[in-house]
Amino acid sequence: MANQVETLVASSPTKTPSEKYYTFFKFHLTDIVNIYPAVYKSAEVIEGELGVVGCITLWTYALGEISMGMKVLNEVIDDATKTIKLTMLGGDALQLYKSFACTLKVSEGSAQWVIEYERTSPLTPPPLAYVPILTTLITLVDAYLLIN
């Protein structure tokens, strides 16, 4: 069986202007630990700076009752399409997946996370637990930005 990249999508409507929403994730990504502390426990820039391709962040988060970690590369920042791609360089999820990346696409009235992953084996389940987390993240950041 040839390995292939699969995708899952988490999307939700937003009320925040698209530029403000996109700018938050571009320059203040690590602030989601304050907005969604039930899942995101810590985040720190360990190389580069937020808003710049090549920035690397180190995260801890909870997936249910399990504490997880990840090292993430800010691989793509496209202001024209309001797209940010974060690729996992290391972390717990890479025990199940050969590759794992999340791409945020912001448009007027909605935000969408596309999860791209490659399974280590045909028996590896898809990372479905991330879909409701990212959908909730869209909603919480939207609510935060509407009052700040």
mmCIF file of C-alpha atoms in Angstrom:
data_model
loop_
_atom_site.group_PDB
_atom_site.id
_atom_site.type_symbol
_atom_site.label_atom_id
_atom_site.label_comp_id
_atom_site.label_asym_id
_atom_site.label_seq_id
_atom_site.Cartn_x
_atom_site.Cartn_y
_atom_site.Cartn_z
ATOM 1 C CA MET A 1 0.000 0.000 0.000
ATOM 2 C CA ALA A 2 1.409 3.354 -1.011
ATOM 3 C CA ASN A 3 1.418 5.974 1.722
ATOM 4 C CA GLN A 4 -0.735 8.971 1.071
ATOM 5 C CA VAL A 5 -1.570 12.227 2.758
ATOM 6 C CA GLU A 6 -5.134 12.346 4.051
ATOM 7 C CA THR A 7 -7.107 15.342 5.256
ATOM 8 C CA LEU A 8 -9.698 16.295 7.825
ATOM 9 C CA VAL A 9 -11.427 19.669 7.972
ATOM 10 C CA ALA A 10 -12.590 21.737 10.945
ATOM 11 C CA SER A 11 -14.472 24.902 10.051
ATOM 12 C CA SER A 12 -16.813 27.372 11.646
ATOM 13 C CA PRO A 13 -18.375 30.737 10.843
ATOM 14 C CA THR A 14 -16.701 33.862 12.272
ATOM 15 C CA LYS A 15 -17.889 37.402 12.899
ATOM 16 C CA THR A 16 -14.456 38.982 13.296
ATOM 17 C CA PRO A 17 -13.164 40.744 10.153
ATOM 18 C CA SER A 18 -10.950 38.268 8.296
ATOM 19 C CA GLU A 19 -7.837 40.469 8.421
ATOM 20 C CA LYS A 20 -8.042 40.826 12.210
ATOM 21 C CA TYR A 21 -8.650 37.089 12.640
ATOM 22 C CA TYR A 22 -5.735 36.139 10.367
ATOM 23 C CA THR A 23 -3.429 38.695 12.018
ATOM 24 C CA PHE A 24 -4.152 37.187 15.442
ATOM 25 C CA PHE A 25 -2.932 33.761 14.326
ATOM 26 C CA LYS A 26 0.008 35.249 12.454
ATOM 27 C CA PHE A 27 1.409 37.363 15.301
ATOM 28 C CA HIS A 28 -0.273 36.094 18.491
ATOM 29 C CA LEU A 29 -0.611 32.346 17.930
ATOM 30 C CA THR A 30 0.833 31.447 21.334
ATOM 31 C CA ASP A 31 -1.882 33.536 23.033
ATOM 32 C CA ILE A 32 -4.339 30.700 22.446
ATOM 33 C CA VAL A 33 -3.096 29.191 25.737
ATOM 34 C CA ASN A 34 -4.952 32.075 27.447
ATOM 35 C CA ILE A 35 -8.049 31.716 25.265
ATOM 36 C CA TYR A 36 -8.380 27.914 25.332
ATOM 37 C CA PRO A 37 -6.569 26.767 28.504
ATOM 38 C CA ALA A 38 -8.661 23.598 28.758
ATOM 39 C CA VAL A 39 -6.607 22.218 25.845
ATOM 40 C CA TYR A 40 -3.532 24.406 25.280
ATOM 41 C CA LYS A 41 -1.326 24.383 28.380
ATOM 42 C CA SER A 42 1.829 26.164 27.207
ATOM 43 C CA ALA A 43 3.427 27.598 24.103
ATOM 44 C CA GLU A 44 6.772 29.236 23.568
ATOM 45 C CA VAL A 45 8.760 30.431 20.610
ATOM 46 C CA ILE A 46 12.058 28.553 20.581
ATOM 47 C CA GLU A 47 13.415 29.788 17.252
ATOM 48 C CA GLY A 48 12.657 32.831 15.120
ATOM 49 C CA GLU A 49 9.659 35.036 15.777
ATOM 50 C CA LEU A 50 5.909 34.812 15.351
ATOM 51 C CA GLY A 51 4.657 36.105 12.036
ATOM 52 C CA VAL A 52 7.734 34.883 10.161
ATOM 53 C CA VAL A 53 8.141 31.687 8.145
ATOM 54 C CA GLY A 54 10.620 29.432 9.922
ATOM 55 C CA CYS A 55 9.421 30.273 13.421
ATOM 56 C CA ILE A 56 9.421 27.189 15.659
ATOM 57 C CA THR A 57 7.182 26.870 18.703
ATOM 58 C CA LEU A 58 7.054 24.288 21.462
ATOM 59 C CA TRP A 59 3.580 23.350 22.749
ATOM 60 C CA THR A 60 1.969 21.258 25.451
ATOM 61 C CA TYR A 61 -1.700 20.438 25.140
ATOM 62 C CA ALA A 62 -4.298 18.003 26.426
ATOM 63 C CA LEU A 63 -6.003 15.511 24.193
ATOM 64 C CA GLY A 64 -8.722 14.341 26.526
ATOM 65 C CA GLU A 65 -6.950 13.262 29.711
ATOM 66 C CA ILE A 66 -3.617 12.752 27.926
ATOM 67 C CA SER A 67 -0.928 15.429 28.054
ATOM 68 C CA MET A 68 0.839 15.822 24.718
ATOM 69 C CA GLY A 69 3.708 17.832 23.333
ATOM 70 C CA MET A 70 4.649 19.095 19.896
ATOM 71 C CA LYS A 71 7.349 21.093 18.161
ATOM 72 C CA VAL A 72 5.834 23.087 15.308
ATOM 73 C CA LEU A 73 7.314 24.890 12.302
ATOM 74 C CA ASN A 74 5.516 27.902 10.851
ATOM 75 C CA GLU A 75 5.992 26.669 7.284
ATOM 76 C CA VAL A 76 3.727 28.956 5.244
ATOM 77 C CA ILE A 77 2.378 32.450 5.823
ATOM 78 C CA ASP A 78 0.470 33.767 2.831
ATOM 79 C CA ASP A 79 -1.017 37.212 3.420
ATOM 80 C CA ALA A 80 -2.754 37.273 0.020
ATOM 81 C CA THR A 81 -4.813 34.161 0.784
ATOM 82 C CA LYS A 82 -4.784 34.568 4.603
ATOM 83 C CA THR A 83 -3.294 31.097 4.997
ATOM 84 C CA ILE A 84 -0.926 29.796 7.677
ATOM 85 C CA LYS A 85 0.512 26.275 7.617
ATOM 86 C CA LEU A 86 1.951 24.738 10.774
ATOM 87 C CA THR A 87 3.925 21.522 10.384
ATOM 88 C CA MET A 88 4.758 19.243 13.290
ATOM 89 C CA LEU A 89 8.502 18.600 13.486
ATOM 90 C CA GLY A 90 8.348 16.494 16.625
ATOM 91 C CA GLY A 91 5.874 15.385 19.208
ATOM 92 C CA ASP A 92 3.582 12.684 20.436
ATOM 93 C CA ALA A 93 1.342 12.628 17.348
ATOM 94 C CA LEU A 94 4.322 11.670 15.193
ATOM 95 C CA GLN A 95 4.319 8.270 16.906
ATOM 96 C CA LEU A 96 1.108 7.555 14.982
ATOM 97 C CA TYR A 97 1.615 9.690 11.892
ATOM 98 C CA LYS A 98 4.578 10.014 9.526
ATOM 99 C CA SER A 99 3.598 13.607 8.925
ATOM 100 C CA PHE A 100 1.122 15.962 10.552
ATOM 101 C CA ALA A 101 0.294 19.547 9.579
ATOM 102 C CA CYS A 102 -2.539 22.006 10.127
ATOM 103 C CA THR A 103 -3.366 24.807 7.728
ATOM 104 C CA LEU A 104 -5.546 27.739 8.726
ATOM 105 C CA LYS A 105 -7.488 29.399 5.926
ATOM 106 C CA VAL A 106 -9.343 32.571 6.843
ATOM 107 C CA SER A 107 -11.990 34.194 4.693
ATOM 108 C CA GLU A 108 -14.647 36.777 5.414
ATOM 109 C CA GLY A 109 -17.208 35.099 7.639
ATOM 110 C CA SER A 110 -15.389 31.820 8.245
ATOM 111 C CA ALA A 111 -12.207 30.106 9.302
ATOM 112 C CA GLN A 112 -11.106 26.620 8.416
ATOM 113 C CA TRP A 113 -8.373 24.306 9.674
ATOM 114 C CA VAL A 114 -7.261 21.562 7.296
ATOM 115 C CA ILE A 115 -5.414 18.726 9.018
ATOM 116 C CA GLU A 116 -3.052 16.834 6.713
ATOM 117 C CA TYR A 117 -1.612 13.592 8.000
ATOM 118 C CA GLU A 118 0.074 10.445 6.786
ATOM 119 C CA ARG A 119 -0.573 7.279 8.764
ATOM 120 C CA THR A 120 2.309 5.067 9.916
ATOM 121 C CA SER A 121 0.212 1.996 9.070
ATOM 122 C CA PRO A 122 -3.202 1.151 7.639
ATOM 123 C CA LEU A 123 -4.353 0.371 11.202
ATOM 124 C CA THR A 124 -3.583 3.858 12.477
ATOM 125 C CA PRO A 125 -6.846 5.701 13.115
ATOM 126 C CA PRO A 126 -7.445 9.166 11.649
ATOM 127 C CA PRO A 127 -6.818 12.005 14.139
ATOM 128 C CA LEU A 128 -10.523 12.743 14.602
ATOM 129 C CA ALA A 129 -10.045 14.087 18.146
ATOM 130 C CA TYR A 130 -8.390 17.215 16.715
ATOM 131 C CA VAL A 131 -11.458 18.270 14.680
ATOM 132 C CA PRO A 132 -13.680 19.382 17.597
ATOM 133 C CA ILE A 133 -10.682 21.008 19.312
ATOM 134 C CA LEU A 134 -9.918 23.118 16.241
ATOM 135 C CA THR A 135 -13.594 23.923 15.645
ATOM 136 C CA THR A 136 -13.881 25.137 19.236
ATOM 137 C CA LEU A 137 -10.636 27.097 18.832
ATOM 138 C CA ILE A 138 -12.121 28.954 15.855
ATOM 139 C CA THR A 139 -15.168 29.911 17.920
ATOM 140 C CA LEU A 140 -13.228 30.909 21.047
ATOM 141 C CA VAL A 141 -10.740 33.075 19.154
ATOM 142 C CA ASP A 142 -13.619 34.716 17.288
ATOM 143 C CA ALA A 143 -15.380 35.529 20.571
ATOM 144 C CA TYR A 144 -12.119 36.817 22.085
ATOM 145 C CA LEU A 145 -11.383 39.068 19.101
ATOM 146 C CA LEU A 146 -14.906 40.476 19.076
ATOM 147 C CA ILE A 147 -14.437 41.866 22.600
ATOM 148 C CA ASN A 148 -10.732 42.789 22.369
#
